[in-house]
mmCIF file of C-alpha atoms and ligand atoms in Angstrom:
data_model
loop_
_atom_site.group_PDB
_atom_site.id
_atom_site.type_symbol
_atom_site.label_atom_id
_atom_site.label_comp_id
_atom_site.label_asym_id
_atom_site.label_seq_id
_atom_site.Cartn_x
_atom_site.Cartn_y
_atom_site.Cartn_z
ATOM 1 C CA MET A 290 -27.217 12.904 93.524
ATOM 2 C CA THR A 291 -27.728 13.174 89.909
ATOM 3 C CA GLN A 292 -27.776 16.591 88.278
ATOM 4 C CA GLN A 293 -29.977 17.585 85.446
ATOM 5 C CA THR A 294 -28.447 19.359 82.537
ATOM 6 C CA ALA A 295 -27.705 22.511 84.679
ATOM 7 C CA GLY A 296 -27.786 25.533 82.617
ATOM 8 C CA CYS A 297 -28.962 23.472 79.610
ATOM 9 C CA ALA A 298 -30.622 25.643 77.092
ATOM 10 C CA VAL A 299 -31.935 22.476 75.512
ATOM 11 C CA GLY A 300 -34.193 20.733 78.045
ATOM 12 C CA GLY A 301 -37.184 18.511 77.389
ATOM 13 C CA PHE A 302 -35.407 15.074 76.820
ATOM 14 C CA THR A 303 -38.439 12.695 76.396
ATOM 15 C CA ALA A 304 -36.690 9.360 76.444
ATOM 16 C CA HIS A 305 -32.707 9.245 76.368
ATOM 17 C CA ASN A 306 -31.117 9.873 79.599
ATOM 18 C CA VAL A 307 -27.469 10.260 78.874
ATOM 19 C CA VAL A 308 -24.867 10.911 81.346
ATOM 20 C CA LEU A 309 -22.561 13.832 80.223
ATOM 21 C CA PRO A 310 -18.922 14.236 81.036
ATOM 22 C CA ASP A 311 -19.701 16.550 84.018
ATOM 23 C CA GLY A 312 -21.793 13.956 85.602
ATOM 24 C CA SER A 313 -25.109 15.564 84.825
ATOM 25 C CA GLN A 314 -27.770 13.649 83.079
ATOM 26 C CA THR A 315 -30.183 14.804 80.209
ATOM 27 C CA ASN A 316 -33.389 13.508 82.088
ATOM 28 C CA PRO A 317 -32.438 11.933 85.462
ATOM 29 C CA GLN A 318 -36.104 10.931 85.879
ATOM 30 C CA LEU A 319 -35.496 8.122 83.332
ATOM 31 C CA PRO A 320 -33.059 5.067 83.695
ATOM 32 C CA VAL A 321 -29.610 5.724 82.263
ATOM 33 C CA LEU A 322 -30.120 4.602 78.691
ATOM 34 C CA ALA A 323 -26.617 3.068 78.658
ATOM 35 C CA ASP A 324 -27.584 0.792 81.492
ATOM 36 C CA GLY A 325 -30.474 -0.822 79.853
ATOM 37 C CA GLN A 326 -30.674 -4.077 77.949
ATOM 38 C CA HIS A 327 -31.815 -2.345 74.692
ATOM 39 C CA ALA A 328 -28.538 -0.428 74.448
ATOM 40 C CA GLN A 329 -26.545 -3.297 75.971
ATOM 41 C CA ALA A 330 -27.807 -5.961 73.545
ATOM 42 C CA ALA A 331 -27.201 -3.590 70.495
ATOM 43 C CA LEU A 332 -23.755 -3.137 71.403
ATOM 44 C CA ARG A 333 -23.182 -6.698 72.327
ATOM 45 C CA MET A 334 -24.241 -7.773 68.994
ATOM 46 C CA ALA A 335 -22.452 -5.010 67.085
ATOM 47 C CA LEU A 336 -19.226 -5.938 68.996
ATOM 48 C CA ALA A 337 -19.590 -9.565 68.130
ATOM 49 C CA VAL A 338 -20.177 -9.193 64.474
ATOM 50 C CA CYS A 339 -18.384 -5.998 63.566
ATOM 51 C CA PRO A 340 -15.967 -4.697 66.276
ATOM 52 C CA PRO A 341 -13.854 -1.756 65.972
ATOM 53 C CA VAL A 342 -10.434 -3.226 65.547
ATOM 54 C CA GLY A 343 -7.218 -1.103 66.328
ATOM 55 C CA GLY A 344 -5.293 0.303 63.286
ATOM 56 C CA ARG A 345 -8.178 -0.164 60.946
ATOM 57 C CA ARG A 346 -10.711 2.353 60.058
ATOM 58 C CA ARG A 347 -13.607 2.570 62.665
ATOM 59 C CA PRO A 348 -16.712 0.717 61.528
ATOM 60 C CA ARG A 349 -19.461 3.099 60.527
ATOM 61 C CA VAL A 350 -22.880 3.096 62.208
ATOM 62 C CA VAL A 351 -25.990 4.813 61.455
ATOM 63 C CA ASP A 352 -28.628 5.542 64.055
ATOM 64 C CA LEU A 353 -32.037 6.025 61.975
ATOM 65 C CA GLY A 354 -34.519 8.170 63.604
ATOM 66 C CA CYS A 355 -32.026 8.877 66.643
ATOM 67 C CA LEU A 356 -34.404 11.005 68.614
ATOM 68 C CA GLU A 357 -32.241 12.550 71.314
ATOM 69 C CA GLY A 358 -28.968 10.711 70.332
ATOM 70 C CA GLY A 359 -28.682 8.502 73.203
ATOM 71 C CA PHE A 360 -27.976 5.222 71.090
ATOM 72 C CA ALA A 361 -25.587 7.032 68.814
ATOM 73 C CA VAL A 362 -23.678 8.288 71.850
ATOM 74 C CA GLU A 363 -23.195 4.717 73.121
ATOM 75 C CA PHE A 364 -22.159 3.424 69.794
ATOM 76 C CA ALA A 365 -19.539 6.296 69.504
ATOM 77 C CA ARG A 366 -18.314 5.669 73.202
ATOM 78 C CA ALA A 367 -17.721 2.032 72.201
ATOM 79 C CA GLY A 368 -15.477 3.211 69.222
ATOM 80 C CA TYR A 369 -17.691 3.305 66.260
ATOM 81 C CA ASP A 370 -17.899 6.044 63.723
ATOM 82 C CA VAL A 371 -21.471 7.141 64.202
ATOM 83 C CA LEU A 372 -24.099 9.244 62.300
ATOM 84 C CA GLY A 373 -27.498 9.922 63.867
ATOM 85 C CA ILE A 374 -30.148 10.903 61.433
ATOM 86 C CA GLU A 375 -33.227 12.515 62.838
ATOM 87 C CA ALA A 376 -36.204 14.441 61.051
ATOM 88 C CA ARG A 377 -37.436 16.823 63.777
ATOM 89 C CA ALA A 378 -35.792 20.116 64.601
ATOM 90 C CA ASP A 379 -36.179 20.033 68.378
ATOM 91 C CA ASN A 380 -35.086 16.349 68.754
ATOM 92 C CA TYR A 381 -32.036 17.178 66.508
ATOM 93 C CA GLY A 382 -31.208 20.279 68.724
ATOM 94 C CA ARG A 383 -31.050 17.910 71.656
ATOM 95 C CA CYS A 384 -28.732 15.675 69.769
ATOM 96 C CA GLU A 385 -26.455 18.524 68.857
ATOM 97 C CA TYR A 386 -26.508 19.611 72.508
ATOM 98 C CA VAL A 387 -25.338 16.258 73.760
ATOM 99 C CA ARG A 388 -22.781 16.107 70.794
ATOM 100 C CA ARG A 389 -21.109 19.352 72.109
ATOM 101 C CA GLN A 390 -21.118 18.336 75.494
ATOM 102 C CA LEU A 391 -19.234 15.007 74.602
ATOM 103 C CA GLN A 392 -16.799 16.581 72.186
ATOM 104 C CA LEU A 393 -16.352 13.109 70.460
ATOM 105 C CA ASP A 394 -14.985 13.333 66.869
ATOM 106 C CA ASN A 395 -16.510 10.214 65.753
ATOM 107 C CA LEU A 396 -20.128 11.302 66.662
ATOM 108 C CA ALA A 397 -22.049 13.359 64.049
ATOM 109 C CA PHE A 398 -25.921 14.093 63.679
ATOM 110 C CA VAL A 399 -27.826 15.366 60.517
ATOM 111 C CA GLN A 400 -31.413 16.758 60.486
ATOM 112 C CA ASP A 401 -32.932 14.766 57.404
ATOM 113 C CA ASP A 402 -35.472 12.186 56.517
ATOM 114 C CA VAL A 403 -34.195 8.473 56.860
ATOM 115 C CA ARG A 404 -35.450 7.835 53.322
ATOM 116 C CA ASN A 405 -32.377 9.978 52.000
ATOM 117 C CA LEU A 406 -29.924 7.597 53.733
ATOM 118 C CA ALA A 407 -28.317 6.798 50.506
ATOM 119 C CA ASP A 408 -26.980 10.404 50.487
ATOM 120 C CA TYR A 409 -24.706 9.448 53.285
ATOM 121 C CA GLY A 410 -22.718 6.520 51.945
ATOM 122 C CA HIS A 411 -22.424 2.984 53.152
ATOM 123 C CA PHE A 412 -22.401 1.848 56.868
ATOM 124 C CA ASP A 413 -21.176 -1.402 58.377
ATOM 125 C CA ILE A 414 -24.055 -1.333 60.777
ATOM 126 C CA ALA A 415 -27.563 0.106 60.686
ATOM 127 C CA PHE A 416 -29.429 0.711 63.950
ATOM 128 C CA CYS A 417 -33.027 0.958 63.298
ATOM 129 C CA SER A 418 -34.902 1.251 66.687
ATOM 130 C CA GLY A 419 -38.191 2.588 66.989
ATOM 131 C CA LEU A 420 -38.155 3.684 63.401
ATOM 132 C CA LEU A 421 -39.625 1.035 60.960
ATOM 133 C CA TYR A 422 -43.073 1.223 62.271
ATOM 134 C CA HIS A 423 -43.257 4.881 61.563
ATOM 135 C CA LEU A 424 -42.859 4.214 58.006
ATOM 136 C CA ASP A 425 -45.596 3.797 55.272
ATOM 137 C CA GLU A 426 -43.381 1.662 53.061
ATOM 138 C CA PRO A 427 -41.223 -0.506 55.372
ATOM 139 C CA ALA A 428 -40.285 -3.184 52.794
ATOM 140 C CA ALA A 429 -38.874 -0.320 50.475
ATOM 141 C CA PHE A 430 -36.931 1.120 53.277
ATOM 142 C CA LEU A 431 -35.544 -2.443 54.267
ATOM 143 C CA ASN A 432 -34.542 -2.674 50.604
ATOM 144 C CA LEU A 433 -32.641 0.806 51.121
ATOM 145 C CA LEU A 434 -31.095 -0.614 54.200
ATOM 146 C CA GLY A 435 -29.904 -3.899 52.172
ATOM 147 C CA LYS A 436 -28.220 -1.514 49.881
ATOM 148 C CA THR A 437 -26.475 0.804 52.273
ATOM 149 C CA THR A 438 -25.384 -1.735 54.970
ATOM 150 C CA THR A 439 -22.648 -3.981 54.480
ATOM 151 C CA SER A 440 -22.590 -6.063 57.720
ATOM 152 C CA LEU A 441 -25.432 -5.867 60.174
ATOM 153 C CA LEU A 442 -28.843 -4.470 60.777
ATOM 154 C CA LEU A 443 -30.040 -4.169 64.160
ATOM 155 C CA LEU A 444 -33.939 -3.807 64.190
ATOM 156 C CA HIS A 445 -36.136 -3.038 67.204
ATOM 157 C CA THR A 446 -39.743 -2.841 66.083
ATOM 158 C CA HIS A 447 -43.214 -3.437 66.611
ATOM 159 C CA TYR A 448 -44.995 -5.754 64.027
ATOM 160 C CA ALA A 449 -48.723 -6.744 63.476
ATOM 161 C CA GLU A 450 -50.281 -10.085 64.853
ATOM 162 C CA ILE A 451 -52.752 -12.335 63.251
ATOM 163 C CA GLU A 452 -54.849 -11.680 66.504
ATOM 164 C CA PRO A 453 -55.157 -8.074 66.782
ATOM 165 C CA ASN A 454 -53.187 -6.687 69.892
ATOM 166 C CA PRO A 455 -55.585 -4.759 72.149
ATOM 167 C CA ASN A 456 -52.883 -2.349 73.212
ATOM 168 C CA TYR A 457 -52.687 -0.823 69.593
ATOM 169 C CA GLY A 458 -55.428 0.330 67.336
ATOM 170 C CA LEU A 459 -54.437 -0.986 64.088
ATOM 171 C CA SER A 460 -56.499 -1.532 60.839
ATOM 172 C CA ASP A 461 -57.957 -4.726 59.646
ATOM 173 C CA LEU A 462 -55.419 -7.156 58.185
ATOM 174 C CA THR A 463 -54.645 -6.280 54.784
ATOM 175 C CA ARG A 464 -51.625 -6.347 52.051
ATOM 176 C CA HIS A 465 -49.236 -3.671 51.168
ATOM 177 C CA GLU A 466 -45.773 -3.875 49.395
ATOM 178 C CA GLY A 467 -46.498 -7.633 49.068
ATOM 179 C CA LEU A 468 -46.654 -8.065 52.738
ATOM 180 C CA GLU A 469 -49.635 -8.793 55.105
ATOM 181 C CA GLY A 470 -49.892 -6.430 57.972
ATOM 182 C CA ARG A 471 -52.080 -3.537 59.475
ATOM 183 C CA TRP A 472 -52.053 0.195 59.182
ATOM 184 C CA PHE A 473 -51.395 2.439 62.312
ATOM 185 C CA GLN A 474 -52.530 6.024 62.125
ATOM 186 C CA GLU A 475 -49.961 8.530 63.082
ATOM 187 C CA ALA A 476 -51.567 11.678 62.509
ATOM 188 C CA PRO A 477 -54.299 12.589 65.154
ATOM 189 C CA THR A 478 -56.659 14.030 62.735
ATOM 190 C CA GLY A 479 -55.875 11.587 59.896
ATOM 191 C CA GLU A 480 -53.454 13.952 57.979
ATOM 192 C CA TRP A 481 -50.416 15.914 59.139
ATOM 193 C CA HIS A 482 -51.308 19.591 58.267
ATOM 194 C CA SER A 483 -48.006 21.208 59.175
ATOM 195 C CA ARG A 484 -44.498 21.126 60.179
ATOM 196 C CA GLU A 485 -45.499 22.492 63.816
ATOM 197 C CA GLU A 486 -48.049 19.705 63.971
ATOM 198 C CA MET A 487 -45.487 17.025 63.327
ATOM 199 C CA GLU A 488 -42.877 18.753 65.670
ATOM 200 C CA ALA A 489 -45.477 18.720 68.494
ATOM 201 C CA LEU A 490 -45.211 14.786 68.647
ATOM 202 C CA PRO A 491 -41.420 14.067 69.113
ATOM 203 C CA TRP A 492 -41.949 10.167 68.577
ATOM 204 C CA ALA A 493 -44.095 10.079 65.693
ATOM 205 C CA SER A 494 -43.802 9.459 61.848
ATOM 206 C CA TRP A 495 -42.259 12.217 59.554
ATOM 207 C CA CYS A 496 -44.587 13.195 56.758
ATOM 208 C CA ASN A 497 -46.531 9.851 56.394
ATOM 209 C CA SER A 498 -49.774 10.184 58.047
ATOM 210 C CA ALA A 499 -50.145 6.249 58.747
ATOM 211 C CA SER A 500 -47.527 3.497 58.982
ATOM 212 C CA PHE A 501 -47.738 -0.087 57.889
ATOM 213 C CA TRP A 502 -46.796 -2.820 60.287
ATOM 214 C CA PRO A 503 -46.147 -6.257 58.672
ATOM 215 C CA LEU A 504 -46.917 -9.447 60.352
ATOM 216 C CA LYS A 505 -43.746 -10.611 62.107
ATOM 217 C CA ARG A 506 -43.068 -13.528 59.505
ATOM 218 C CA HIS A 507 -43.723 -11.008 56.676
ATOM 219 C CA LEU A 508 -41.472 -8.514 58.236
ATOM 220 C CA LEU A 509 -38.682 -10.915 58.632
ATOM 221 C CA MET A 510 -38.911 -12.219 55.023
ATOM 222 C CA ALA A 511 -38.641 -8.581 54.003
ATOM 223 C CA VAL A 512 -35.473 -8.257 55.944
ATOM 224 C CA GLN A 513 -34.178 -11.531 54.346
ATOM 225 C CA ARG A 514 -35.273 -10.485 50.906
ATOM 226 C CA ALA A 515 -33.569 -7.129 51.426
ATOM 227 C CA GLY A 516 -30.175 -8.918 51.497
ATOM 228 C CA PHE A 517 -29.593 -10.195 54.801
ATOM 229 C CA PRO A 518 -29.509 -13.818 54.722
ATOM 230 C CA ILE A 519 -29.211 -14.442 58.564
ATOM 231 C CA VAL A 520 -32.228 -13.138 60.505
ATOM 232 C CA CYS A 521 -32.211 -13.697 64.344
ATOM 233 C CA GLU A 522 -34.417 -12.611 67.195
ATOM 234 C CA GLN A 523 -32.271 -11.147 70.042
ATOM 235 C CA PHE A 524 -33.807 -12.181 73.177
ATOM 236 C CA ASP A 525 -31.004 -10.597 75.414
ATOM 237 C CA ALA A 526 -32.641 -7.214 74.434
ATOM 238 C CA LEU A 527 -35.271 -8.080 77.382
ATOM 239 C CA GLU A 528 -34.268 -6.910 80.755
ATOM 240 C CA ASP A 529 -35.433 -10.573 81.898
ATOM 241 C CA ILE A 530 -35.815 -13.100 79.393
ATOM 242 C CA ALA A 531 -37.896 -15.433 81.306
ATOM 243 C CA GLU A 532 -40.182 -13.051 83.073
ATOM 244 C CA ASP A 533 -40.315 -9.879 80.785
ATOM 245 C CA PRO A 534 -43.848 -9.552 79.155
ATOM 246 C CA TYR A 535 -42.521 -6.864 76.829
ATOM 247 C CA THR A 536 -42.592 -8.754 73.624
ATOM 248 C CA GLU A 537 -46.213 -10.107 73.922
ATOM 249 C CA TYR A 538 -47.532 -6.810 75.417
ATOM 250 C CA HIS A 539 -45.986 -4.489 72.676
ATOM 251 C CA SER A 540 -45.781 -7.161 69.744
ATOM 252 C CA ARG A 541 -42.268 -5.706 69.471
ATOM 253 C CA SER A 542 -38.796 -7.431 69.598
ATOM 254 C CA MET A 543 -35.275 -6.974 68.467
ATOM 255 C CA PHE A 544 -33.820 -8.643 65.481
ATOM 256 C CA ALA A 545 -30.339 -8.912 64.000
ATOM 257 C CA ALA A 546 -29.833 -9.414 60.378
ATOM 258 C CA VAL A 547 -26.224 -10.219 58.982
ATOM 259 C CA LYS A 548 -24.659 -10.228 55.729
ATOM 260 C CA ILE A 549 -22.463 -13.079 54.648
ATOM 261 C CA GLY A 550 -19.113 -12.809 52.864
ATOM 262 C CA ARG A 551 -18.335 -9.248 53.948
HETATM 263 C C1 LIG B 781 -40.219 6.235 68.548
HETATM 264 S S1 LIG B 781 -38.860 7.441 68.272
HETATM 265 C C2 LIG B 781 -37.552 6.167 68.432
HETATM 266 C C3 LIG B 781 -36.319 6.887 68.819
HETATM 267 C C4 LIG B 781 -35.060 6.173 68.888
HETATM 268 N N1 LIG B 781 -34.592 5.502 67.774
HETATM 269 C C5 LIG B 781 -35.185 5.048 70.089
HETATM 270 O O1 LIG B 781 -35.163 3.855 69.702
HETATM 271 O O2 LIG B 781 -35.423 5.465 71.276
HETATM 272 C C6 LIG B 781 -39.057 7.568 66.538
HETATM 273 C C7 LIG B 781 -37.822 8.575 66.251
HETATM 274 O O3 LIG B 781 -37.716 8.775 64.875
HETATM 275 C C8 LIG B 781 -37.787 9.921 64.198
HETATM 276 N N2 LIG B 781 -38.296 9.746 62.637
HETATM 277 C C9 LIG B 781 -39.694 9.199 62.469
HETATM 278 N N3 LIG B 781 -39.710 9.233 61.092
HETATM 279 C C10 LIG B 781 -38.541 9.738 60.728
HETATM 280 C C11 LIG B 781 -38.118 9.941 59.379
HETATM 281 N N4 LIG B 781 -38.736 9.674 58.258
HETATM 282 N N5 LIG B 781 -36.790 10.267 59.246
HETATM 283 C C12 LIG B 781 -36.084 10.690 60.322
HETATM 284 N N6 LIG B 781 -36.475 10.629 61.550
HETATM 285 C C13 LIG B 781 -37.703 9.988 61.725
HETATM 286 C C14 LIG B 781 -38.810 10.568 65.150
HETATM 287 O O4 LIG B 781 -38.646 11.959 64.958
HETATM 288 C C15 LIG B 781 -38.301 10.036 66.327
HETATM 289 O O5 LIG B 781 -37.219 10.694 66.938
#
């Protein structure tokens, strides 16, 4: 039987079920994050492109908008030197709880806005999952990733479609940052009014009240222009490549972008 984080002062894990060293799980109602294809595909690509090699410094990974730290943990367990960046205090508190339980010296978290990424130096790998579609200037952020990432960008994100996806209430097609796409309203009343209001929605944007979702081809062009000449879609992030309707239903996929001549 799985134990929940017994005696844990930090409950309320919303999405990341991490198995802790004592065998307890941060949210046993969810599948174990490490067992899912999302985490496994990310690690598969990271290990293929930029593996930790004995004797050399550990490759650095940044987990952007890391929520409860689950993916950061799995990169650290695989031997990377990992920094998770998370804006929300409650989410960050859960990351820190997990870190204390694991006691890995290659796992760290900071509470900050990902737009301050340049303050933390360069990273071999940027893991950008569930974050880009919460930004109002995705192309500017991709350019920042192009400057701070030396090897691999792993991008798991929604994008806009020419035919609107009925599952998401987006704006009409428009142009922003030179890209075609649609706006997604984040703040329930149109604007964020306080930190407390933003904290109450643990998965939402931070400070920007709307986010811009480029069309897929425009998104991938922006990735390439940011300095990643190789841009691929990573289908093994699906649980079942032939049958899983995830990509079509959510207008969302995983992409791997690689720099040449590291
Ligand atoms: C949809 S969740 C995705 C979480 C996680 N990366 C994953 O794939 O499961 C978005 C996360 O990004 C965080 N976030 C959103 N905007 C941010 C920003 N500008 N800076 C830092 N974190 C941000 C949110 O607080 C939330 O934890």
